[in-house]
JSON list of C-alpha atoms in Angstrom, two decimals:
[
{"chain": "Z", "resi": 28, "resn": "UNK", "atom": "CA", "xyz": [-9.80, -6.56, 0.42]},
{"chain": "Z", "resi": 29, "resn": "UNK", "atom": "CA", "xyz": [-8.59, -3.16, 2.00]},
{"chain": "Z", "resi": 30, "resn": "UNK", "atom": "CA", "xyz": [-6.81, -0.81, -0.30]},
{"chain": "Z", "resi": 31, "resn": "UNK", "atom": "CA", "xyz": [-4.82, 2.36, 0.73]},
{"chain": "Z", "resi": 32, "resn": "UNK", "atom": "CA", "xyz": [-4.56, 5.11, -1.93]},
{"chain": "Z", "resi": 33, "resn": "UNK", "atom": "CA", "xyz": [-1.58, 7.60, -1.62]},
{"chain": "Z", "resi": 34, "resn": "UNK", "atom": "CA", "xyz": [-2.80, 11.13, -2.14]},
{"chain": "Z", "resi": 35, "resn": "UNK", "atom": "CA", "xyz": [-0.18, 13.97, -2.36]},
{"chain": "Z", "resi": 36, "resn": "UNK", "atom": "CA", "xyz": [-1.18, 17.64, -1.60]},
{"chain": "Z", "resi": 37, "resn": "UNK", "atom": "CA", "xyz": [0.41, 19.02, -4.78]},
{"chain": "Z", "resi": 38, "resn": "UNK", "atom": "CA", "xyz": [0.79, 22.61, -6.04]},
{"chain": "Z", "resi": 39, "resn": "UNK", "atom": "CA", "xyz": [-1.73, 23.42, -8.75]},
{"chain": "Z", "resi": 40, "resn": "UNK", "atom": "CA", "xyz": [1.04, 24.21, -11.42]},
{"chain": "Z", "resi": 41, "resn": "UNK", "atom": "CA", "xyz": [-1.53, 26.00, -13.59]},
{"chain": "Z", "resi": 42, "resn": "UNK", "atom": "CA", "xyz": [-1.66, 28.67, -10.84]},
{"chain": "Z", "resi": 43, "resn": "UNK", "atom": "CA", "xyz": [2.10, 29.17, -10.36]},
{"chain": "Z", "resi": 44, "resn": "UNK", "atom": "CA", "xyz": [3.54, 32.52, -10.84]},
{"chain": "Z", "resi": 45, "resn": "UNK", "atom": "CA", "xyz": [7.15, 33.33, -11.75]},
{"chain": "Z", "resi": 46, "resn": "UNK", "atom": "CA", "xyz": [9.11, 36.55, -11.34]},
{"chain": "Z", "resi": 47, "resn": "UNK", "atom": "CA", "xyz": [10.52, 36.99, -15.05]},
{"chain": "Z", "resi": 48, "resn": "UNK", "atom": "CA", "xyz": [13.43, 39.01, -13.85]},
{"chain": "Z", "resi": 49, "resn": "UNK", "atom": "CA", "xyz": [14.74, 36.93, -10.94]},
{"chain": "Z", "resi": 50, "resn": "UNK", "atom": "CA", "xyz": [13.40, 33.50, -11.83]},
{"chain": "Z", "resi": 51, "resn": "UNK", "atom": "CA", "xyz": [11.67, 33.22, -8.32]},
{"chain": "Z", "resi": 52, "resn": "UNK", "atom": "CA", "xyz": [8.72, 30.89, -8.11]},
{"chain": "Z", "resi": 53, "resn": "UNK", "atom": "CA", "xyz": [5.95, 32.14, -5.74]},
{"chain": "Z", "resi": 54, "resn": "UNK", "atom": "CA", "xyz": [5.29, 28.87, -4.00]},
{"chain": "Z", "resi": 55, "resn": "UNK", "atom": "CA", "xyz": [3.23, 30.10, -1.10]},
{"chain": "Z", "resi": 56, "resn": "UNK", "atom": "CA", "xyz": [0.85, 32.00, -3.20]},
{"chain": "Z", "resi": 57, "resn": "UNK", "atom": "CA", "xyz": [-0.08, 29.03, -5.30]},
{"chain": "Z", "resi": 58, "resn": "UNK", "atom": "CA", "xyz": [-3.09, 26.64, -4.29]},
{"chain": "Z", "resi": 59, "resn": "UNK", "atom": "CA", "xyz": [-2.66, 22.97, -3.65]},
{"chain": "Z", "resi": 60, "resn": "UNK", "atom": "CA", "xyz": [-4.88, 20.19, -4.58]},
{"chain": "Z", "resi": 61, "resn": "UNK", "atom": "CA", "xyz": [-4.82, 16.34, -5.30]},
{"chain": "Z", "resi": 62, "resn": "UNK", "atom": "CA", "xyz": [-2.91, 15.58, -8.32]},
{"chain": "Z", "resi": 63, "resn": "UNK", "atom": "CA", "xyz": [-4.64, 14.33, -11.53]},
{"chain": "Z", "resi": 64, "resn": "UNK", "atom": "CA", "xyz": [-2.96, 11.06, -11.64]},
{"chain": "Z", "resi": 65, "resn": "UNK", "atom": "CA", "xyz": [-4.01, 10.58, -8.00]},
{"chain": "Z", "resi": 66, "resn": "UNK", "atom": "CA", "xyz": [-7.57, 10.68, -9.18]},
{"chain": "Z", "resi": 67, "resn": "UNK", "atom": "CA", "xyz": [-6.79, 7.74, -11.48]},
{"chain": "Z", "resi": 68, "resn": "UNK", "atom": "CA", "xyz": [-5.39, 5.86, -8.54]},
{"chain": "Z", "resi": 69, "resn": "UNK", "atom": "CA", "xyz": [-8.60, 6.60, -6.60]},
{"chain": "Z", "resi": 70, "resn": "UNK", "atom": "CA", "xyz": [-10.87, 5.58, -9.42]},
{"chain": "Z", "resi": 71, "resn": "UNK", "atom": "CA", "xyz": [-9.03, 2.21, -9.74]},
{"chain": "Z", "resi": 72, "resn": "UNK", "atom": "CA", "xyz": [-9.35, 1.65, -5.93]},
{"chain": "Z", "resi": 73, "resn": "UNK", "atom": "CA", "xyz": [-13.02, 2.50, -5.94]},
{"chain": "Z", "resi": 74, "resn": "UNK", "atom": "CA", "xyz": [-13.60, -0.01, -8.92]},
{"chain": "Z", "resi": 75, "resn": "UNK", "atom": "CA", "xyz": [-11.67, -2.79, -7.25]},
{"chain": "Z", "resi": 76, "resn": "UNK", "atom": "CA", "xyz": [-13.44, -2.14, -3.96]},
{"chain": "Z", "resi": 77, "resn": "UNK", "atom": "CA", "xyz": [-16.84, -2.46, -5.68]},
{"chain": "Z", "resi": 78, "resn": "UNK", "atom": "CA", "xyz": [-15.75, -5.59, -7.27]},
{"chain": "Z", "resi": 79, "resn": "UNK", "atom": "CA", "xyz": [-13.99, -7.40, -4.46]},
{"chain": "Z", "resi": 80, "resn": "UNK", "atom": "CA", "xyz": [-15.57, -5.92, -1.35]},
{"chain": "Z", "resi": 81, "resn": "UNK", "atom": "CA", "xyz": [-13.43, -4.20, 1.67]},
{"chain": "Z", "resi": 82, "resn": "UNK", "atom": "CA", "xyz": [-12.51, -0.69, 2.19]},
{"chain": "Z", "resi": 83, "resn": "UNK", "atom": "CA", "xyz": [-10.55, 1.82, 0.31]},
{"chain": "Z", "resi": 84, "resn": "UNK", "atom": "CA", "xyz": [-8.85, 4.61, 2.39]},
{"chain": "Z", "resi": 85, "resn": "UNK", "atom": "CA", "xyz": [-7.01, 7.72, 1.28]},
{"chain": "Z", "resi": 86, "resn": "UNK", "atom": "CA", "xyz": [-3.74, 8.51, 2.98]},
{"chain": "Z", "resi": 87, "resn": "UNK", "atom": "CA", "xyz": [-2.06, 11.84, 2.73]},
{"chain": "Z", "resi": 88, "resn": "UNK", "atom": "CA", "xyz": [1.03, 13.20, 4.47]},
{"chain": "Z", "resi": 89, "resn": "UNK", "atom": "CA", "xyz": [0.95, 16.89, 4.02]},
{"chain": "Z", "resi": 90, "resn": "UNK", "atom": "CA", "xyz": [4.34, 18.75, 3.49]},
{"chain": "Z", "resi": 91, "resn": "UNK", "atom": "CA", "xyz": [2.74, 22.12, 3.74]},
{"chain": "Z", "resi": 92, "resn": "UNK", "atom": "CA", "xyz": [2.63, 22.56, 7.50]},
{"chain": "Z", "resi": 93, "resn": "UNK", "atom": "CA", "xyz": [-0.30, 23.28, 9.66]},
{"chain": "Z", "resi": 94, "resn": "UNK", "atom": "CA", "xyz": [-1.34, 26.78, 8.69]},
{"chain": "Z", "resi": 95, "resn": "UNK", "atom": "CA", "xyz": [-5.06, 27.29, 8.28]},
{"chain": "Z", "resi": 96, "resn": "UNK", "atom": "CA", "xyz": [-4.89, 27.88, 4.50]},
{"chain": "Z", "resi": 97, "resn": "UNK", "atom": "CA", "xyz": [-2.87, 24.73, 3.79]},
{"chain": "Z", "resi": 98, "resn": "UNK", "atom": "CA", "xyz": [-4.72, 22.45, 6.29]},
{"chain": "Z", "resi": 99, "resn": "UNK", "atom": "CA", "xyz": [-7.93, 23.43, 4.79]},
{"chain": "Z", "resi": 100, "resn": "UNK", "atom": "CA", "xyz": [-6.71, 22.73, 1.13]},
{"chain": "Z", "resi": 101, "resn": "UNK", "atom": "CA", "xyz": [-5.51, 19.23, 2.34]},
{"chain": "Z", "resi": 102, "resn": "UNK", "atom": "CA", "xyz": [-8.86, 18.53, 3.70]},
{"chain": "Z", "resi": 103, "resn": "UNK", "atom": "CA", "xyz": [-10.66, 19.82, 0.43]},
{"chain": "Z", "resi": 104, "resn": "UNK", "atom": "CA", "xyz": [-8.38, 17.51, -1.51]},
{"chain": "Z", "resi": 105, "resn": "UNK", "atom": "CA", "xyz": [-9.34, 14.45, 0.55]},
{"chain": "Z", "resi": 106, "resn": "UNK", "atom": "CA", "xyz": [-12.98, 15.49, 0.37]},
{"chain": "Z", "resi": 107, "resn": "UNK", "atom": "CA", "xyz": [-12.63, 15.36, -3.37]},
{"chain": "Z", "resi": 108, "resn": "UNK", "atom": "CA", "xyz": [-11.24, 11.77, -3.51]},
{"chain": "Z", "resi": 109, "resn": "UNK", "atom": "CA", "xyz": [-13.98, 10.71, -0.70]},
{"chain": "Z", "resi": 110, "resn": "UNK", "atom": "CA", "xyz": [-16.58, 11.98, -2.98]},
{"chain": "Z", "resi": 111, "resn": "UNK", "atom": "CA", "xyz": [-15.39, 9.59, -5.75]},
{"chain": "Z", "resi": 112, "resn": "UNK", "atom": "CA", "xyz": [-16.19, 6.63, -3.37]},
{"chain": "Z", "resi": 113, "resn": "UNK", "atom": "CA", "xyz": [-13.35, 6.05, -0.82]},
{"chain": "Z", "resi": 114, "resn": "UNK", "atom": "CA", "xyz": [-14.52, 5.08, 2.52]},
{"chain": "Z", "resi": 115, "resn": "UNK", "atom": "CA", "xyz": [-12.25, 7.30, 4.66]},
{"chain": "Z", "resi": 116, "resn": "UNK", "atom": "CA", "xyz": [-9.03, 9.22, 4.92]},
{"chain": "Z", "resi": 117, "resn": "UNK", "atom": "CA", "xyz": [-6.04, 9.64, 6.95]},
{"chain": "Z", "resi": 118, "resn": "UNK", "atom": "CA", "xyz": [-4.36, 13.15, 7.05]},
{"chain": "Z", "resi": 119, "resn": "UNK", "atom": "CA", "xyz": [-0.83, 13.08, 8.59]},
{"chain": "Z", "resi": 120, "resn": "UNK", "atom": "CA", "xyz": [0.63, 16.41, 9.70]},
{"chain": "Z", "resi": 121, "resn": "UNK", "atom": "CA", "xyz": [3.49, 17.57, 11.65]},
{"chain": "Z", "resi": 122, "resn": "UNK", "atom": "CA", "xyz": [5.76, 20.50, 12.51]},
{"chain": "Z", "resi": 123, "resn": "UNK", "atom": "CA", "xyz": [8.80, 20.78, 10.05]},
{"chain": "Z", "resi": 124, "resn": "UNK", "atom": "CA", "xyz": [7.07, 18.71, 7.46]},
{"chain": "Z", "resi": 125, "resn": "UNK", "atom": "CA", "xyz": [7.95, 21.36, 4.81]},
{"chain": "Z", "resi": 126, "resn": "UNK", "atom": "CA", "xyz": [11.42, 19.85, 4.84]},
{"chain": "Z", "resi": 127, "resn": "UNK", "atom": "CA", "xyz": [10.34, 16.22, 4.58]},
{"chain": "Z", "resi": 128, "resn": "UNK", "atom": "CA", "xyz": [11.89, 14.32, 1.52]},
{"chain": "Z", "resi": 129, "resn": "UNK", "atom": "CA", "xyz": [10.67, 11.23, -0.01]},
{"chain": "Z", "resi": 130, "resn": "UNK", "atom": "CA", "xyz": [12.71, 9.15, 2.43]},
{"chain": "Z", "resi": 131, "resn": "UNK", "atom": "CA", "xyz": [10.97, 10.69, 5.46]},
{"chain": "Z", "resi": 132, "resn": "UNK", "atom": "CA", "xyz": [7.60, 10.70, 3.82]},
{"chain": "Z", "resi": 133, "resn": "UNK", "atom": "CA", "xyz": [7.80, 6.97, 2.78]},
{"chain": "Z", "resi": 134, "resn": "UNK", "atom": "CA", "xyz": [8.89, 5.84, 6.25]},
{"chain": "Z", "resi": 135, "resn": "UNK", "atom": "CA", "xyz": [5.86, 7.55, 7.82]},
{"chain": "Z", "resi": 136, "resn": "UNK", "atom": "CA", "xyz": [3.42, 6.29, 5.20]},
{"chain": "Z", "resi": 137, "resn": "UNK", "atom": "CA", "xyz": [4.85, 2.68, 5.53]},
{"chain": "Z", "resi": 138, "resn": "UNK", "atom": "CA", "xyz": [4.21, 2.86, 9.28]},
{"chain": "Z", "resi": 139, "resn": "UNK", "atom": "CA", "xyz": [0.72, 3.93, 8.70]},
{"chain": "Z", "resi": 140, "resn": "UNK", "atom": "CA", "xyz": [-0.01, 1.17, 6.07]},
{"chain": "Z", "resi": 141, "resn": "UNK", "atom": "CA", "xyz": [1.73, -1.77, 7.56]},
{"chain": "Z", "resi": 142, "resn": "UNK", "atom": "CA", "xyz": [-0.65, -4.46, 8.75]},
{"chain": "Z", "resi": 143, "resn": "UNK", "atom": "CA", "xyz": [-3.72, -2.74, 7.65]},
{"chain": "Z", "resi": 144, "resn": "UNK", "atom": "CA", "xyz": [-3.87, -3.00, 3.87]},
{"chain": "Z", "resi": 145, "resn": "UNK", "atom": "CA", "xyz": [-3.42, -5.63, 1.12]},
{"chain": "Z", "resi": 146, "resn": "UNK", "atom": "CA", "xyz": [-2.83, -3.40, -1.77]},
{"chain": "Z", "resi": 147, "resn": "UNK", "atom": "CA", "xyz": [-1.51, 0.36, -2.01]},
{"chain": "Z", "resi": 148, "resn": "UNK", "atom": "CA", "xyz": [-2.38, 2.23, -5.21]},
{"chain": "Z", "resi": 149, "resn": "UNK", "atom": "CA", "xyz": [-0.44, 5.38, -6.02]},
{"chain": "Z", "resi": 150, "resn": "UNK", "atom": "CA", "xyz": [0.13, 7.72, -9.01]},
{"chain": "Z", "resi": 151, "resn": "UNK", "atom": "CA", "xyz": [3.15, 7.23, -11.21]},
{"chain": "Z", "resi": 152, "resn": "UNK", "atom": "CA", "xyz": [4.43, 10.81, -10.29]},
{"chain": "Z", "resi": 153, "resn": "UNK", "atom": "CA", "xyz": [3.08, 13.70, -8.34]},
{"chain": "Z", "resi": 154, "resn": "UNK", "atom": "CA", "xyz": [1.82, 16.76, -10.30]},
{"chain": "Z", "resi": 155, "resn": "UNK", "atom": "CA", "xyz": [4.30, 19.29, -8.99]},
{"chain": "Z", "resi": 156, "resn": "UNK", "atom": "CA", "xyz": [7.76, 17.42, -9.06]},
{"chain": "Z", "resi": 157, "resn": "UNK", "atom": "CA", "xyz": [6.91, 14.18, -10.70]},
{"chain": "Z", "resi": 158, "resn": "UNK", "atom": "CA", "xyz": [9.98, 12.42, -9.35]},
{"chain": "Z", "resi": 159, "resn": "UNK", "atom": "CA", "xyz": [8.14, 9.01, -9.31]},
{"chain": "Z", "resi": 160, "resn": "UNK", "atom": "CA", "xyz": [10.28, 7.90, -6.31]},
{"chain": "Z", "resi": 161, "resn": "UNK", "atom": "CA", "xyz": [7.62, 7.81, -3.52]},
{"chain": "Z", "resi": 162, "resn": "UNK", "atom": "CA", "xyz": [5.75, 4.52, -4.29]},
{"chain": "Z", "resi": 163, "resn": "UNK", "atom": "CA", "xyz": [8.99, 2.54, -4.73]},
{"chain": "Z", "resi": 164, "resn": "UNK", "atom": "CA", "xyz": [10.21, 3.88, -1.53]},
{"chain": "Z", "resi": 165, "resn": "UNK", "atom": "CA", "xyz": [7.11, 2.95, 0.27]},
{"chain": "Z", "resi": 166, "resn": "UNK", "atom": "CA", "xyz": [7.23, -0.60, -1.09]},
{"chain": "Z", "resi": 167, "resn": "UNK", "atom": "CA", "xyz": [10.92, -0.89, -0.07]},
{"chain": "Z", "resi": 168, "resn": "UNK", "atom": "CA", "xyz": [9.92, 0.20, 3.56]},
{"chain": "Z", "resi": 169, "resn": "UNK", "atom": "CA", "xyz": [7.26, -2.39, 3.69]},
{"chain": "Z", "resi": 170, "resn": "UNK", "atom": "CA", "xyz": [9.15, -5.06, 2.05]},
{"chain": "Z", "resi": 171, "resn": "UNK", "atom": "CA", "xyz": [6.54, -5.60, -0.60]},
{"chain": "Z", "resi": 172, "resn": "UNK", "atom": "CA", "xyz": [6.82, -6.01, -4.36]},
{"chain": "Z", "resi": 173, "resn": "UNK", "atom": "CA", "xyz": [6.36, -2.91, -6.47]},
{"chain": "Z", "resi": 174, "resn": "UNK", "atom": "CA", "xyz": [4.94, -2.57, -10.19]},
{"chain": "Z", "resi": 175, "resn": "UNK", "atom": "CA", "xyz": [5.10, 0.77, -11.87]},
{"chain": "Z", "resi": 176, "resn": "UNK", "atom": "CA", "xyz": [3.17, 2.19, -14.90]},
{"chain": "Z", "resi": 177, "resn": "UNK", "atom": "CA", "xyz": [0.11, 0.29, -14.53]},
{"chain": "Z", "resi": 178, "resn": "UNK", "atom": "CA", "xyz": [-2.61, 0.65, -17.16]},
{"chain": "Z", "resi": 179, "resn": "UNK", "atom": "CA", "xyz": [-4.75, -2.15, -15.91]},
{"chain": "Z", "resi": 180, "resn": "UNK", "atom": "CA", "xyz": [-5.22, -3.93, -12.43]},
{"chain": "Z", "resi": 181, "resn": "UNK", "atom": "CA", "xyz": [-7.00, -7.27, -11.68]},
{"chain": "Z", "resi": 182, "resn": "UNK", "atom": "CA", "xyz": [-6.99, -9.21, -8.59]},
{"chain": "Z", "resi": 183, "resn": "UNK", "atom": "CA", "xyz": [-7.02, -12.89, -8.74]},
{"chain": "Z", "resi": 184, "resn": "UNK", "atom": "CA", "xyz": [-7.10, -14.44, -5.31]},
{"chain": "Z", "resi": 185, "resn": "UNK", "atom": "CA", "xyz": [-3.80, -13.60, -3.41]},
{"chain": "Z", "resi": 186, "resn": "UNK", "atom": "CA", "xyz": [-2.24, -12.14, -6.61]},
{"chain": "Z", "resi": 187, "resn": "UNK", "atom": "CA", "xyz": [-2.68, -9.16, -8.81]},
{"chain": "Z", "resi": 188, "resn": "UNK", "atom": "CA", "xyz": [-2.35, -9.29, -12.59]},
{"chain": "Z", "resi": 189, "resn": "UNK", "atom": "CA", "xyz": [-0.94, -5.99, -13.81]},
{"chain": "Z", "resi": 190, "resn": "UNK", "atom": "CA", "xyz": [-0.70, -4.60, -17.30]},
{"chain": "Z", "resi": 191, "resn": "UNK", "atom": "CA", "xyz": [1.95, -2.05, -17.57]},
{"chain": "Z", "resi": 192, "resn": "UNK", "atom": "CA", "xyz": [2.98, 0.36, -20.31]},
{"chain": "Z", "resi": 193, "resn": "UNK", "atom": "CA", "xyz": [6.51, 0.43, -21.33]},
{"chain": "Z", "resi": 194, "resn": "UNK", "atom": "CA", "xyz": [6.52, 3.04, -24.16]},
{"chain": "Z", "resi": 195, "resn": "UNK", "atom": "CA", "xyz": [6.94, 0.57, -27.12]},
{"chain": "Z", "resi": 196, "resn": "UNK", "atom": "CA", "xyz": [5.19, -2.27, -25.63]},
{"chain": "Z", "resi": 197, "resn": "UNK", "atom": "CA", "xyz": [2.97, -3.47, -22.83]},
{"chain": "Z", "resi": 198, "resn": "UNK", "atom": "CA", "xyz": [3.93, -6.09, -20.26]},
{"chain": "Z", "resi": 199, "resn": "UNK", "atom": "CA", "xyz": [1.70, -8.19, -18.11]},
{"chain": "Z", "resi": 200, "resn": "UNK", "atom": "CA", "xyz": [3.11, -9.19, -14.81]},
{"chain": "Z", "resi": 201, "resn": "UNK", "atom": "CA", "xyz": [1.66, -11.40, -11.96]},
{"chain": "Z", "resi": 202, "resn": "UNK", "atom": "CA", "xyz": [2.63, -10.18, -8.47]},
{"chain": "Z", "resi": 203, "resn": "UNK", "atom": "CA", "xyz": [1.71, -11.56, -5.07]},
{"chain": "Z", "resi": 204, "resn": "UNK", "atom": "CA", "xyz": [-0.18, -9.45, -2.56]},
{"chain": "Z", "resi": 205, "resn": "UNK", "atom": "CA", "xyz": [0.41, -7.41, -0.59]},
{"chain": "Z", "resi": 206, "resn": "UNK", "atom": "CA", "xyz": [1.93, -5.03, -3.14]},
{"chain": "Z", "resi": 207, "resn": "UNK", "atom": "CA", "xyz": [2.40, -1.44, -4.07]},
{"chain": "Z", "resi": 208, "resn": "UNK", "atom": "CA", "xyz": [1.33, -0.43, -7.78]},
{"chain": "Z", "resi": 209, "resn": "UNK", "atom": "CA", "xyz": [1.53, 3.00, -9.22]},
{"chain": "Z", "resi": 210, "resn": "UNK", "atom": "CA", "xyz": [-0.76, 3.86, -12.08]},
{"chain": "Z", "resi": 211, "resn": "UNK", "atom": "CA", "xyz": [-0.76, 6.03, -15.26]},
{"chain": "Z", "resi": 212, "resn": "UNK", "atom": "CA", "xyz": [-3.47, 8.41, -16.54]},
{"chain": "Z", "resi": 213, "resn": "UNK", "atom": "CA", "xyz": [-4.29, 5.67, -19.19]},
{"chain": "Z", "resi": 214, "resn": "UNK", "atom": "CA", "xyz": [-5.62, 3.24, -16.70]},
{"chain": "Z", "resi": 215, "resn": "UNK", "atom": "CA", "xyz": [-9.24, 4.86, -16.41]},
{"chain": "Z", "resi": 216, "resn": "UNK", "atom": "CA", "xyz": [-11.29, 7.96, -16.58]},
{"chain": "Z", "resi": 217, "resn": "UNK", "atom": "CA", "xyz": [-11.94, 9.24, -13.05]},
{"chain": "Z", "resi": 218, "resn": "UNK", "atom": "CA", "xyz": [-15.61, 9.84, -12.17]},
{"chain": "Z", "resi": 219, "resn": "UNK", "atom": "CA", "xyz": [-16.76, 13.23, -11.52]},
{"chain": "Z", "resi": 220, "resn": "UNK", "atom": "CA", "xyz": [-18.63, 13.33, -8.11]},
{"chain": "Z", "resi": 221, "resn": "UNK", "atom": "CA", "xyz": [-22.12, 14.63, -7.94]},
{"chain": "Z", "resi": 222, "resn": "UNK", "atom": "CA", "xyz": [-23.27, 17.37, -5.46]},
{"chain": "Z", "resi": 223, "resn": "UNK", "atom": "CA", "xyz": [-24.83, 14.86, -3.12]},
{"chain": "Z", "resi": 224, "resn": "UNK", "atom": "CA", "xyz": [-21.71, 12.61, -3.15]},
{"chain": "Z", "resi": 225, "resn": "UNK", "atom": "CA", "xyz": [-19.55, 15.70, -2.20]},
{"chain": "Z", "resi": 226, "resn": "UNK", "atom": "CA", "xyz": [-22.01, 16.55, 0.67]},
{"chain": "Z", "resi": 227, "resn": "UNK", "atom": "CA", "xyz": [-21.89, 12.92, 1.95]},
{"chain": "Z", "resi": 228, "resn": "UNK", "atom": "CA", "xyz": [-18.05, 12.88, 1.58]},
{"chain": "Z", "resi": 229, "resn": "UNK", "atom": "CA", "xyz": [-17.83, 15.54, 4.27]},
{"chain": "Z", "resi": 230, "resn": "UNK", "atom": "CA", "xyz": [-19.49, 13.21, 6.80]},
{"chain": "Z", "resi": 231, "resn": "UNK", "atom": "CA", "xyz": [-17.00, 10.46, 6.00]},
{"chain": "Z", "resi": 232, "resn": "UNK", "atom": "CA", "xyz": [-14.32, 9.69, 8.55]},
{"chain": "Z", "resi": 233, "resn": "UNK", "atom": "CA", "xyz": [-11.17, 11.81, 8.24]},
{"chain": "Z", "resi": 234, "resn": "UNK", "atom": "CA", "xyz": [-8.60, 10.95, 10.84]},
{"chain": "Z", "resi": 235, "resn": "UNK", "atom": "CA", "xyz": [-5.92, 13.52, 11.43]},
{"chain": "Z", "resi": 236, "resn": "UNK", "atom": "CA", "xyz": [-2.71, 12.23, 12.88]},
{"chain": "Z", "resi": 237, "resn": "UNK", "atom": "CA", "xyz": [0.55, 13.68, 13.96]},
{"chain": "Z", "resi": 238, "resn": "UNK", "atom": "CA", "xyz": [3.79, 12.09, 12.44]},
{"chain": "Z", "resi": 239, "resn": "UNK", "atom": "CA", "xyz": [7.34, 12.32, 13.87]},
{"chain": "Z", "resi": 240, "resn": "UNK", "atom": "CA", "xyz": [9.68, 13.73, 11.35]},
{"chain": "Z", "resi": 241, "resn": "UNK", "atom": "CA", "xyz": [12.99, 12.30, 10.82]},
{"chain": "Z", "resi": 242, "resn": "UNK", "atom": "CA", "xyz": [16.03, 14.15, 9.61]},
{"chain": "Z", "resi": 243, "resn": "UNK", "atom": "CA", "xyz": [15.75, 14.33, 5.73]},
{"chain": "Z", "resi": 244, "resn": "UNK", "atom": "CA", "xyz": [18.39, 13.12, 3.38]},
{"chain": "Z", "resi": 245, "resn": "UNK", "atom": "CA", "xyz": [17.74, 15.90, 0.85]},
{"chain": "Z", "resi": 246, "resn": "UNK", "atom": "CA", "xyz": [17.08, 19.53, 1.28]},
{"chain": "Z", "resi": 247, "resn": "UNK", "atom": "CA", "xyz": [16.02, 22.03, -1.27]},
{"chain": "Z", "resi": 248, "resn": "UNK", "atom": "CA", "xyz": [17.82, 25.29, -0.79]},
{"chain": "Z", "resi": 249, "resn": "UNK", "atom": "CA", "xyz": [16.21, 27.36, -3.61]},
{"chain": "Z", "resi": 250, "resn": "UNK", "atom": "CA", "xyz": [13.75, 26.91, -6.27]},
{"chain": "Z", "resi": 251, "resn": "UNK", "atom": "CA", "xyz": [14.27, 29.10, -9.42]},
{"chain": "Z", "resi": 252, "resn": "UNK", "atom": "CA", "xyz": [13.28, 29.02, -13.04]},
{"chain": "Z", "resi": 253, "resn": "UNK", "atom": "CA", "xyz": [16.21, 29.40, -15.46]},
{"chain": "Z", "resi": 254, "resn": "UNK", "atom": "CA", "xyz": [15.97, 32.59, -17.53]},
{"chain": "Z", "resi": 255, "resn": "UNK", "atom": "CA", "xyz": [15.82, 31.85, -21.28]},
{"chain": "Z", "resi": 256, "resn": "UNK", "atom": "CA", "xyz": [17.05, 34.61, -23.51]},
{"chain": "Z", "resi": 257, "resn": "UNK", "atom": "CA", "xyz": [15.34, 34.67, -26.98]},
{"chain": "Z", "resi": 258, "resn": "UNK", "atom": "CA", "xyz": [17.51, 35.64, -29.96]},
{"chain": "Z", "resi": 259, "resn": "UNK", "atom": "CA", "xyz": [14.74, 37.65, -31.45]},
{"chain": "Z", "resi": 260, "resn": "UNK", "atom": "CA", "xyz": [15.84, 36.92, -34.97]},
{"chain": "Z", "resi": 261, "resn": "UNK", "atom": "CA", "xyz": [13.63, 38.60, -37.59]},
{"chain": "Z", "resi": 262, "resn": "UNK", "atom": "CA", "xyz": [13.32, 36.77, -41.09]},
{"chain": "Z", "resi": 263, "resn": "UNK", "atom": "CA", "xyz": [11.99, 39.09, -43.91]},
{"chain": "Z", "resi": 264, "resn": "UNK", "atom": "CA", "xyz": [11.15, 38.49, -47.39]},
{"chain": "Z", "resi": 265, "resn": "UNK", "atom": "CA", "xyz": [8.32, 36.79, -49.21]},
{"chain": "Z", "resi": 266, "resn": "UNK", "atom": "CA", "xyz": [7.14, 33.30, -48.32]},
{"chain": "Z", "resi": 267, "resn": "UNK", "atom": "CA", "xyz": [9.80, 31.45, -50.37]},
{"chain": "Z", "resi": 268, "resn": "UNK", "atom": "CA", "xyz": [12.57, 33.69, -49.16]},
{"chain": "Z", "resi": 269, "resn": "UNK", "atom": "CA", "xyz": [11.55, 33.62, -45.51]},
{"chain": "Z", "resi": 270, "resn": "UNK", "atom": "CA", "xyz": [11.18, 29.70, -45.78]},
{"chain": "Z", "resi": 271, "resn": "UNK", "atom": "CA", "xyz": [14.73, 29.49, -47.20]},
{"chain": "Z", "resi": 272, "resn": "UNK", "atom": "CA", "xyz": [16.29, 31.79, -44.62]},
{"chain": "Z", "resi": 273, "resn": "UNK", "atom": "CA", "xyz": [14.33, 29.94, -41.71]},
{"chain": "Z", "resi": 274, "resn": "UNK", "atom": "CA", "xyz": [15.69, 26.70, -43.00]},
{"chain": "Z", "resi": 275, "resn": "UNK", "atom": "CA", "xyz": [19.36, 27.99, -43.23]},
{"chain": "Z", "resi": 276, "resn": "UNK", "atom": "CA", "xyz": [18.96, 29.55, -39.76]},
{"chain": "Z", "resi": 277, "resn": "UNK", "atom": "CA", "xyz": [17.90, 26.14, -38.18]},
{"chain": "Z", "resi": 278, "resn": "UNK", "atom": "CA", "xyz": [20.74, 24.33, -39.91]},
{"chain": "Z", "resi": 279, "resn": "UNK", "atom": "CA", "xyz": [23.20, 26.81, -38.51]},
{"chain": "Z", "resi": 280, "resn": "UNK", "atom": "CA", "xyz": [21.80, 26.16, -35.01]},
{"chain": "Z", "resi": 281, "resn": "UNK", "atom": "CA", "xyz": [22.09, 22.40, -35.47]},
{"chain": "Z", "resi": 282, "resn": "UNK", "atom": "CA", "xyz": [18.39, 21.92, -35.28]},
{"chain": "Z", "resi": 283, "resn": "UNK", "atom": "CA", "xyz": [18.17, 20.36, -38.68]}
]
C-alpha cells in the first residue's frame, strides 16, 4: 500500500520574537521546521509500510517562497522525515505561495495525490496556526472519506480501522480506502533517526515541483499579538491576611 504523509513547513513557535510595545511578530526571523505532530504521522506511515509493504512518501507545499534560507529549511525538514524511514519526498514550490490559504494548498496537494496513493496521513493541526482544516479540505477535493483525531490506525484489506479520541471517550470507526486520516500526538512516539539514517536520507529522492497558485479565498493582512496590561496589584500582610485578600480580589474579578 502506498501512503502519502502531508508535511507542513511550520514556524518554530519556540523561536518567535514579539515586539512588546507594538505587538509585531517577527515572522521572517523565525526558523521553520516539520511540526511535531507531523512526526507522529510520519512514524505511523513508516509502521504501516513496514507491516503492509509499499511506499510512504512525504509531500510538502512550501508557503515560504523560494528564497535560499526558506528553501534550505524546507529540504532539511523533509530530510528529517526521510531519515525516519520514508522512501522519498515531493517538495512543491511556486511564486506567490506566501499568500496561499488552505483552499489553494488543498487543491494543489490533492492534484499531487490523486491516483497515486491509497492512504493519506496528516497531523490533526500544524504547529504554528493549528487550524486543523487542511486534511479535511484535501479529503473533500479528492472525494475521499476523512477521519480525524486518530490515536490508532490498522489496515484490514480495503478498509482502515481507526480509533479516534473524542475527549471523554474513544470511538472506533471502519473506513473504506482510499481515505485521509489525521492523527494526534497520542498515536505513537516518533523514532529518533541515527546519524547514518540521516546521511542515507540525503540520498533518497526529493522531487521538487512547481505548482500553479490560484487566487486564495482568505488573505492575512496583519499578524499582531494583543497587548495585555497587568493590574500589578500588591497584596500585603502575613500569610493568612494575604490569602484572605487574594481570595476577596479573585471574587471581585469574578474568577471565583
